[in-house]
Amino acid sequence: MATTSKRYSGPNDPRFAQNSGFLELIGIGGIGGALLGYAGAWESIALVKTGALLAPKAILEAVRLAGLMPPDYMPYLAAGAGIGAIAGAVAGYLVGDLKQEIHIRGRQLETIKQAAKALKPRKKAATGVSIHPNIPISEQQECRHFLLLGGSGSGKTSILWPMINQAAERGDKCLIFSFKGDFQQKADFPFTLLAPWDSRSAKWQLGRDIRTRLHAESLAKTLIPTPEKDPIWAQGAQGLLTAIISEVQSKYGQKWGFYRLAQACSIALSDYESLVQTVMNESPLARSFLMGKDSKTTASYLAQMASNLSDIINLGVADFSNNGKPWSVRDWLAGKSPNAAILGYLPESENLSQAYCSSIIEQTVKQILSFPDATPEARRMWLFLDEVPQAGKIPSITSALEAARSKGCRVVLGMQGVAQLEEHGYSKNTLRIWAGQCGVKIVANLSDPDDQKWASNLLGDRDLERYQANISVNNGSGNGGSSGQSGGYQRATESVMLPASFGTDLFVDESKNGGPQALILTSKTAAIVKWPFPVIHEQRPAFCEAEWMQHGFQRPRWGKTPPLVQMPEDKPKTGSNKAQNKAKQDEVQQQDDITYMSPNPQTQIQDTQDAGDILADAISDHAIGAALDAALTGGAGQLFEAMKGISELAGNSGGGNGGANALPKLPQNQQPRPKKEDEYFQKRDEAEAEAEEESEP
């Protein structure tokens, strides 16, 4: 269904202007049609009666002898004349029709049939997905990317669902960002869930994707976004974080995740000398950011770093407790996991969700861009990023739109408006750049005036000629007055769609056979089309809370590790000791990034705060506030002392379960296991220390 402007009928309608000849042509056509129909009826009667046609003179003779309407043939003759009159009048209407507007150049809204014809794949081109049930496109058109713009409740997801299902059914690689949680809830195809806050989530093997120094820099820029104002502090924090990530790479190779990264960040932020040593080993140029413990500049860099890395700590805890199947972008692109992967979102923690989702999307784009060129048919990969601003600032999206087309990647971006991008850290020109790189743009209902103006400018202007009537009245003193009407076509330039039309002509029809009505805009066509509501059913719960988010979970202990002690030179290293150390290290490595699980798992405890919780939270908040105030006024040394104090406070409060000693005793199956946990951490630290001793020359 396409929406077209109604035919104008008013004073400026050229059909009813004086001397237009429109009505005369209708009358002449009707009379001529009636005569032809009457003659045709006589011919039909003669053909039935005699088997031969009558000559015109014979018809006139029959009329003279039998009369104009003989009683026996009156119904047939009248019907013929009437049908002929109607047909002639219609022909006169079409011939004499004068348009009030004549399109000269520019875009104009077309019908859905015209849009389907314009986007129809060529004979030799491979047919791709259908962006509308009646509008299939080619795979070449798929790789030109898609932009969906529409306010909340405008039907963007209803438009997106059929495209996702078609891509998944075809076996394409699909990375889907599920901001509202409906994709993992209703998806009827195999997929991997990537959401550390969900108990069904896979476990991202970060080390498999962050393997080089360039990868480390990319991850640091994603975890610590660069703001438009005062970017120097974020850039300094990025340099320090790059050094920490490089140290984790050097120490663990590819066998590490957010747990090891969080542990390394905690050590670096709680021990200044350790951070300096890490920077000197991995990134000497970043040493210029560290000007001493008492430097306020250094304190500013570290405060910027600490404020952004709180999400890394939580992701480390999630990684620590995650027993899901290992997953990495590299293995996914290699076909070692389900073709579809869905990125979840936790509304109650936007920063945590953005840090995780933006990191995966960023690394996915980086690896796709490293692929060799391929035809759209040879490699099919999709990035379905509905509500993309909510995923955080992702620097590589622009690169994906610019260069991923030749790699076989299709990018689908959905958002609510221009201001939404700016609110999440993007520049004012970002949407303009993205729109220019997307070959298919679908605009749904927009309510914000600025968004409406932007969309109207996106559609552009057109030149046309519009008829303008002039009526003159002469009030004479003699026999009254006289009036006359004249007119002509005048050139005009106007918007193809007025800004207000994006709020009135585009809407969601809530009826039984309704659906969202939106504008399709490509380089070939522009049409307002109505989509049907997709038939989607719930397949599973949208969210299952992970254990680490539940009350009573024992968080890992972050802090400074014991200092390394070099082996005496006169003490030989026996082969048996090496074998024992290797066995112990292997045993710990098997538990790397895996949570400590009690044999009797704790049941979920009601989310209530008692006196112990409130007291611990109040003390922690006070300590954190005092620490930041002291750090910014007294330098980096006081910042590190404050971090140590907070760590000790957290340790005294029971590893994150503040006020545990003041609480009533839990049932036996819910008792914490501090002794076993201490043994686990002690065993792991001993193995790491011995392994490092073995590596000493």
Tab-separated table of C-alpha atoms in Angstrom, residues 13-321:
chain	number	residue	atom	x	y	z
A	13	ASP	CA	-7.870	23.515	-10.465
A	14	PRO	CA	-7.021	24.116	-14.149
A	15	ARG	CA	-9.725	21.719	-15.336
A	16	PHE	CA	-12.451	24.149	-14.354
A	17	ALA	CA	-10.805	27.309	-15.592
A	18	GLN	CA	-12.407	29.274	-18.394
A	19	ASN	CA	-11.637	27.977	-21.881
A	20	SER	CA	-9.906	24.887	-20.476
A	21	GLY	CA	-12.113	22.646	-22.662
A	22	PHE	CA	-12.207	19.950	-19.987
A	23	LEU	CA	-15.991	19.729	-19.649
A	24	GLU	CA	-16.482	20.101	-23.389
A	25	LEU	CA	-14.237	17.118	-24.043
A	26	ILE	CA	-16.202	15.019	-21.579
A	27	GLY	CA	-19.461	15.968	-23.309
A	28	ILE	CA	-18.126	15.338	-26.797
A	29	GLY	CA	-16.687	12.035	-25.675
A	30	GLY	CA	-19.994	10.997	-24.143
A	31	ILE	CA	-22.021	11.866	-27.266
A	32	GLY	CA	-19.549	10.198	-29.570
A	33	GLY	CA	-19.442	7.134	-27.389
A	34	ALA	CA	-23.234	6.905	-27.317
A	35	LEU	CA	-23.417	6.993	-31.132
A	36	LEU	CA	-20.725	4.367	-31.472
A	37	GLY	CA	-22.403	2.181	-28.875
A	38	TYR	CA	-25.787	2.520	-30.595
A	39	ALA	CA	-24.253	1.564	-33.962
A	40	GLY	CA	-22.450	-1.326	-32.373
A	41	ALA	CA	-25.714	-2.627	-30.968
A	42	TRP	CA	-27.263	-2.661	-34.475
A	43	GLU	CA	-24.221	-4.508	-35.781
A	44	SER	CA	-24.583	-7.107	-33.048
A	45	ILE	CA	-28.281	-7.619	-33.815
A	46	ALA	CA	-27.552	-8.026	-37.523
A	47	LEU	CA	-24.737	-10.453	-36.831
A	48	VAL	CA	-27.027	-12.615	-34.720
A	49	LYS	CA	-29.960	-12.494	-37.137
A	50	THR	CA	-28.220	-12.711	-40.518
A	51	GLY	CA	-24.667	-13.719	-39.734
A	52	ALA	CA	-23.319	-10.613	-41.474
A	53	LEU	CA	-22.469	-7.041	-40.497
A	54	LEU	CA	-24.437	-4.021	-41.685
A	55	ALA	CA	-23.012	-1.189	-43.707
A	56	PRO	CA	-23.468	2.328	-42.264
A	57	LYS	CA	-26.124	3.120	-44.902
A	58	ALA	CA	-27.988	-0.061	-43.973
A	59	ILE	CA	-28.038	1.020	-40.306
A	60	LEU	CA	-29.478	4.427	-41.249
A	61	GLU	CA	-32.121	2.738	-43.431
A	62	ALA	CA	-33.069	0.408	-40.568
A	63	VAL	CA	-33.468	3.385	-38.233
A	64	ARG	CA	-35.653	5.180	-40.809
A	65	LEU	CA	-37.924	2.154	-41.305
A	66	ALA	CA	-38.079	0.707	-37.764
A	67	GLY	CA	-37.561	3.861	-35.735
A	68	LEU	CA	-34.800	4.989	-33.361
A	69	MET	CA	-35.765	2.497	-30.680
A	70	PRO	CA	-37.774	-0.445	-32.073
A	71	PRO	CA	-39.637	-2.178	-29.230
A	72	ASP	CA	-38.105	-5.578	-30.035
A	73	TYR	CA	-34.517	-4.283	-29.911
A	74	MET	CA	-34.868	-1.391	-27.470
A	75	PRO	CA	-32.983	-3.019	-24.536
A	76	TYR	CA	-30.007	-3.891	-26.699
A	77	LEU	CA	-29.826	-0.527	-28.421
A	78	ALA	CA	-30.215	1.414	-25.152
A	79	ALA	CA	-27.554	-0.678	-23.443
A	80	GLY	CA	-25.159	-0.155	-26.315
A	81	ALA	CA	-25.726	3.593	-26.332
A	82	GLY	CA	-25.323	3.849	-22.563
A	83	ILE	CA	-22.135	1.835	-22.451
A	84	GLY	CA	-20.743	3.840	-25.319
A	85	ALA	CA	-21.637	7.133	-23.632
A	86	ILE	CA	-19.858	6.143	-20.422
A	87	ALA	CA	-16.782	4.937	-22.264
A	88	GLY	CA	-16.682	8.096	-24.357
A	89	ALA	CA	-17.021	10.333	-21.310
A	90	VAL	CA	-14.164	8.525	-19.574
A	91	ALA	CA	-12.033	8.904	-22.678
A	92	GLY	CA	-12.869	12.604	-22.803
A	93	TYR	CA	-11.943	12.965	-19.106
A	94	LEU	CA	-8.569	11.340	-19.640
A	95	VAL	CA	-7.795	13.315	-22.769
A	96	GLY	CA	-8.866	16.643	-21.326
A	97	ASP	CA	-7.429	16.137	-17.844
A	98	LEU	CA	-5.165	18.952	-16.729
A	99	LYS	CA	-2.911	18.388	-13.697
A	100	GLN	CA	-2.778	21.060	-11.077
A	101	GLU	CA	0.895	20.158	-10.501
A	102	ILE	CA	3.429	19.049	-13.101
A	103	HIS	CA	6.574	17.378	-11.732
A	104	ILE	CA	9.742	18.744	-13.309
A	105	ARG	CA	12.677	17.150	-11.476
A	106	GLY	CA	13.718	15.739	-8.131
A	107	ARG	CA	12.166	12.940	-6.137
A	108	GLN	CA	8.486	12.194	-5.935
A	109	LEU	CA	6.624	9.593	-3.912
A	110	GLU	CA	5.821	6.443	-5.846
A	111	THR	CA	3.502	3.494	-5.349
A	112	ILE	CA	4.601	0.187	-3.889
A	113	LYS	CA	4.480	-1.398	-7.363
A	114	GLN	CA	6.796	1.260	-8.714
A	115	ALA	CA	9.147	0.801	-5.753
A	116	ALA	CA	9.193	-2.994	-6.188
A	117	LYS	CA	9.929	-2.582	-9.887
A	118	ALA	CA	12.771	-0.156	-9.187
A	119	LEU	CA	14.386	-2.475	-6.611
A	120	LYS	CA	13.718	-5.741	-8.441
A	121	PRO	CA	16.957	-7.734	-8.869
A	122	ARG	CA	18.267	-8.029	-12.382
A	123	LYS	CA	18.017	-11.336	-14.199
A	124	LYS	CA	21.607	-12.387	-13.506
A	125	ALA	CA	21.737	-10.933	-9.980
A	126	ALA	CA	21.243	-13.135	-6.911
A	127	THR	CA	17.996	-12.435	-5.085
A	128	GLY	CA	18.464	-11.390	-1.483
A	129	VAL	CA	16.082	-10.805	1.396
A	130	SER	CA	12.765	-9.003	1.088
A	131	ILE	CA	12.642	-5.717	2.957
A	132	HIS	CA	8.857	-5.894	2.492
A	133	PRO	CA	6.744	-8.940	1.542
A	134	ASN	CA	6.331	-7.416	-1.928
A	135	ILE	CA	9.780	-5.840	-2.293
A	136	PRO	CA	12.698	-8.270	-2.714
A	137	ILE	CA	16.148	-6.828	-3.272
A	138	SER	CA	19.410	-8.206	-4.629
A	139	GLU	CA	22.320	-9.373	-2.499
A	140	GLN	CA	24.338	-6.538	-3.969
A	141	GLN	CA	21.760	-4.116	-2.554
A	142	GLU	CA	21.987	-5.868	0.826
A	143	CYS	CA	25.657	-4.930	1.139
A	144	ARG	CA	24.813	-1.245	0.794
A	145	HIS	CA	23.549	-1.336	4.386
A	146	PHE	CA	20.308	-0.220	6.039
A	147	LEU	CA	19.270	2.637	8.313
A	148	LEU	CA	16.003	2.480	10.291
A	149	LEU	CA	14.886	5.717	11.920
A	150	GLY	CA	11.736	6.017	13.998
A	151	GLY	CA	10.514	7.031	17.400
A	152	SER	CA	9.514	4.692	20.201
A	153	GLY	CA	6.631	2.459	19.144
A	154	SER	CA	6.930	3.370	15.472
A	155	GLY	CA	7.267	-0.257	14.343
A	156	LYS	CA	11.005	-0.528	13.617
A	157	THR	CA	11.246	-3.961	15.222
A	158	SER	CA	8.238	-5.203	13.234
A	159	ILE	CA	10.050	-4.169	10.065
A	160	LEU	CA	13.316	-5.735	11.243
A	161	TRP	CA	12.040	-9.159	12.360
A	162	PRO	CA	11.332	-10.570	8.860
A	163	MET	CA	14.796	-9.543	7.680
A	164	ILE	CA	16.439	-11.287	10.642
A	165	ASN	CA	14.427	-14.461	10.114
A	166	GLN	CA	15.276	-14.547	6.408
A	167	ALA	CA	18.987	-14.079	7.066
A	168	ALA	CA	19.021	-16.748	9.797
A	169	GLU	CA	17.055	-19.197	7.649
A	170	ARG	CA	19.545	-18.670	4.836
A	171	GLY	CA	22.401	-19.613	7.187
A	172	ASP	CA	24.046	-16.175	7.295
A	173	LYS	CA	26.264	-15.036	10.154
A	174	CYS	CA	24.127	-12.704	12.282
A	175	LEU	CA	25.225	-10.613	15.252
A	176	ILE	CA	22.049	-9.177	16.791
A	177	PHE	CA	21.922	-6.484	19.464
A	178	SER	CA	18.864	-7.084	21.643
A	179	PHE	CA	18.256	-3.897	23.612
A	180	LYS	CA	14.703	-4.759	24.687
A	181	GLY	CA	15.371	-8.477	25.180
A	182	ASP	CA	12.759	-9.537	22.640
A	183	PHE	CA	15.190	-11.101	20.183
A	184	GLN	CA	16.514	-13.743	22.601
A	185	GLN	CA	12.962	-14.212	23.872
A	186	LYS	CA	11.296	-14.836	20.501
A	187	ALA	CA	14.055	-16.032	18.164
A	188	ASP	CA	13.029	-19.294	16.499
A	189	PHE	CA	16.493	-20.266	15.280
A	190	PRO	CA	19.696	-21.537	16.958
A	191	PHE	CA	21.824	-18.808	18.503
A	192	THR	CA	24.465	-18.092	21.129
A	193	LEU	CA	23.469	-15.694	23.894
A	194	LEU	CA	26.155	-13.216	24.932
A	195	ALA	CA	25.018	-11.598	28.175
A	196	PRO	CA	27.193	-12.111	31.294
A	197	TRP	CA	24.255	-11.114	33.526
A	198	ASP	CA	22.178	-14.014	32.144
A	199	SER	CA	22.745	-17.551	33.416
A	200	ARG	CA	22.349	-18.938	29.871
A	201	SER	CA	25.155	-16.833	28.446
A	202	ALA	CA	28.219	-18.183	26.715
A	203	LYS	CA	31.646	-17.195	28.000
A	204	TRP	CA	33.591	-14.759	25.862
A	205	GLN	CA	37.216	-15.879	25.553
A	206	LEU	CA	38.611	-12.392	25.366
A	207	GLY	CA	42.174	-13.588	24.828
A	208	ARG	CA	41.204	-15.360	21.609
A	209	ASP	CA	40.197	-12.032	20.061
A	210	ILE	CA	42.604	-9.609	21.774
A	211	ARG	CA	45.869	-11.143	20.590
A	212	THR	CA	48.048	-8.250	19.436
A	213	ARG	CA	49.060	-4.812	20.585
A	214	LEU	CA	46.690	-3.263	18.043
A	215	HIS	CA	43.837	-5.327	19.472
A	216	ALA	CA	44.778	-4.107	22.953
A	217	GLU	CA	44.655	-0.477	21.837
A	218	SER	CA	41.287	-1.042	20.178
A	219	LEU	CA	39.845	-2.615	23.336
A	220	ALA	CA	41.193	0.205	25.499
A	221	LYS	CA	39.552	2.838	23.288
A	222	THR	CA	36.257	0.964	23.493
A	223	LEU	CA	36.319	0.521	27.270
A	224	ILE	CA	37.392	4.143	27.823
A	225	PRO	CA	35.537	6.169	25.164
A	226	THR	CA	37.057	9.437	24.004
A	227	PRO	CA	34.737	12.390	24.732
A	228	GLU	CA	34.570	15.468	22.531
A	229	LYS	CA	35.523	17.757	25.414
A	230	ASP	CA	38.908	17.373	27.155
A	231	PRO	CA	39.893	14.141	25.386
A	232	ILE	CA	43.414	14.223	26.833
A	233	TRP	CA	42.395	12.568	30.112
A	234	ALA	CA	40.654	9.698	28.362
A	235	GLN	CA	43.574	9.293	25.962
A	236	GLY	CA	46.013	9.057	28.848
A	237	ALA	CA	43.840	6.471	30.580
A	238	GLN	CA	43.649	4.532	27.315
A	239	GLY	CA	47.441	4.440	27.105
A	240	LEU	CA	47.740	3.082	30.641
A	241	LEU	CA	45.023	0.484	30.058
A	242	THR	CA	46.738	-0.618	26.840
A	243	ALA	CA	49.864	-1.376	28.853
A	244	ILE	CA	47.859	-3.434	31.358
A	245	ILE	CA	46.155	-5.413	28.584
A	246	SER	CA	49.525	-6.040	26.925
A	247	GLU	CA	50.863	-7.403	30.198
A	248	VAL	CA	47.924	-9.808	30.445
A	249	GLN	CA	48.604	-10.896	26.866
A	250	SER	CA	52.266	-11.522	27.660
A	251	LYS	CA	51.451	-13.457	30.789
A	252	TYR	CA	48.534	-15.628	29.677
A	253	GLY	CA	48.739	-15.711	25.889
A	254	GLN	CA	45.250	-16.383	24.546
A	255	LYS	CA	43.938	-18.091	27.696
A	256	TRP	CA	42.398	-15.172	29.542
A	257	GLY	CA	39.150	-13.326	29.883
A	258	PHE	CA	37.648	-10.427	31.772
A	259	TYR	CA	38.567	-12.103	35.057
A	260	ARG	CA	42.311	-11.840	34.402
A	261	LEU	CA	41.915	-8.349	32.971
A	262	ALA	CA	39.961	-7.193	36.029
A	263	GLN	CA	42.562	-8.740	38.308
A	264	ALA	CA	45.382	-6.953	36.489
A	265	CYS	CA	43.522	-3.625	36.593
A	266	SER	CA	42.861	-3.988	40.322
A	267	ILE	CA	46.522	-4.679	41.014
A	268	ALA	CA	47.648	-1.752	38.879
A	269	LEU	CA	45.267	0.712	40.525
A	270	SER	CA	46.133	-0.397	44.054
A	271	ASP	CA	49.923	-0.373	43.662
A	272	TYR	CA	51.601	2.568	41.938
A	273	GLU	CA	54.988	0.894	41.609
A	274	SER	CA	53.396	-2.136	39.977
A	275	LEU	CA	51.636	0.123	37.472
A	276	VAL	CA	54.876	1.958	36.678
A	277	GLN	CA	56.686	-1.329	36.110
A	278	THR	CA	53.909	-2.587	33.834
A	279	VAL	CA	53.966	0.589	31.782
A	280	MET	CA	57.756	0.511	31.472
A	281	ASN	CA	57.666	-3.100	30.286
A	282	GLU	CA	54.739	-2.901	27.876
A	283	SER	CA	54.312	0.736	26.828
A	284	PRO	CA	57.262	3.007	27.691
A	285	LEU	CA	55.715	5.965	25.878
A	286	ALA	CA	52.803	5.908	28.327
A	287	ARG	CA	55.301	6.504	31.152
A	288	SER	CA	54.878	10.230	30.508
A	289	PHE	CA	51.377	10.000	32.002
A	290	LEU	CA	52.828	8.874	35.346
A	291	MET	CA	54.574	11.855	36.933
A	292	GLY	CA	54.806	10.564	40.471
A	293	LYS	CA	52.524	9.627	43.320
A	294	ASP	CA	51.968	13.222	44.362
A	295	SER	CA	51.199	14.535	40.875
A	296	LYS	CA	47.697	15.879	40.421
A	297	THR	CA	47.972	15.238	36.687
A	298	THR	CA	48.702	11.581	37.332
A	299	ALA	CA	45.818	11.465	39.782
A	300	SER	CA	43.498	12.812	37.090
A	301	TYR	CA	44.582	10.143	34.626
A	302	LEU	CA	44.115	7.418	37.219
A	303	ALA	CA	40.747	8.768	38.342
A	304	GLN	CA	39.582	8.745	34.712
A	305	MET	CA	40.840	5.199	34.383
A	306	ALA	CA	39.273	3.999	37.633
A	307	SER	CA	35.872	5.507	36.840
A	308	ASN	CA	35.707	3.604	33.541
A	309	LEU	CA	37.138	0.327	34.808
A	310	SER	CA	34.450	-0.294	37.414
A	311	ASP	CA	32.563	-2.081	34.647
A	312	ILE	CA	35.622	-4.253	33.982
A	313	ILE	CA	35.574	-5.374	37.603
A	314	ASN	CA	31.935	-6.448	37.325
A	315	LEU	CA	32.613	-8.190	34.027
A	316	GLY	CA	35.514	-9.931	35.734
A	317	VAL	CA	33.194	-11.172	38.472
A	318	ALA	CA	30.748	-12.364	35.821
A	319	ASP	CA	33.551	-14.115	33.953
A	320	PHE	CA	34.708	-15.663	37.223
A	321	SER	CA	31.293	-17.262	37.774
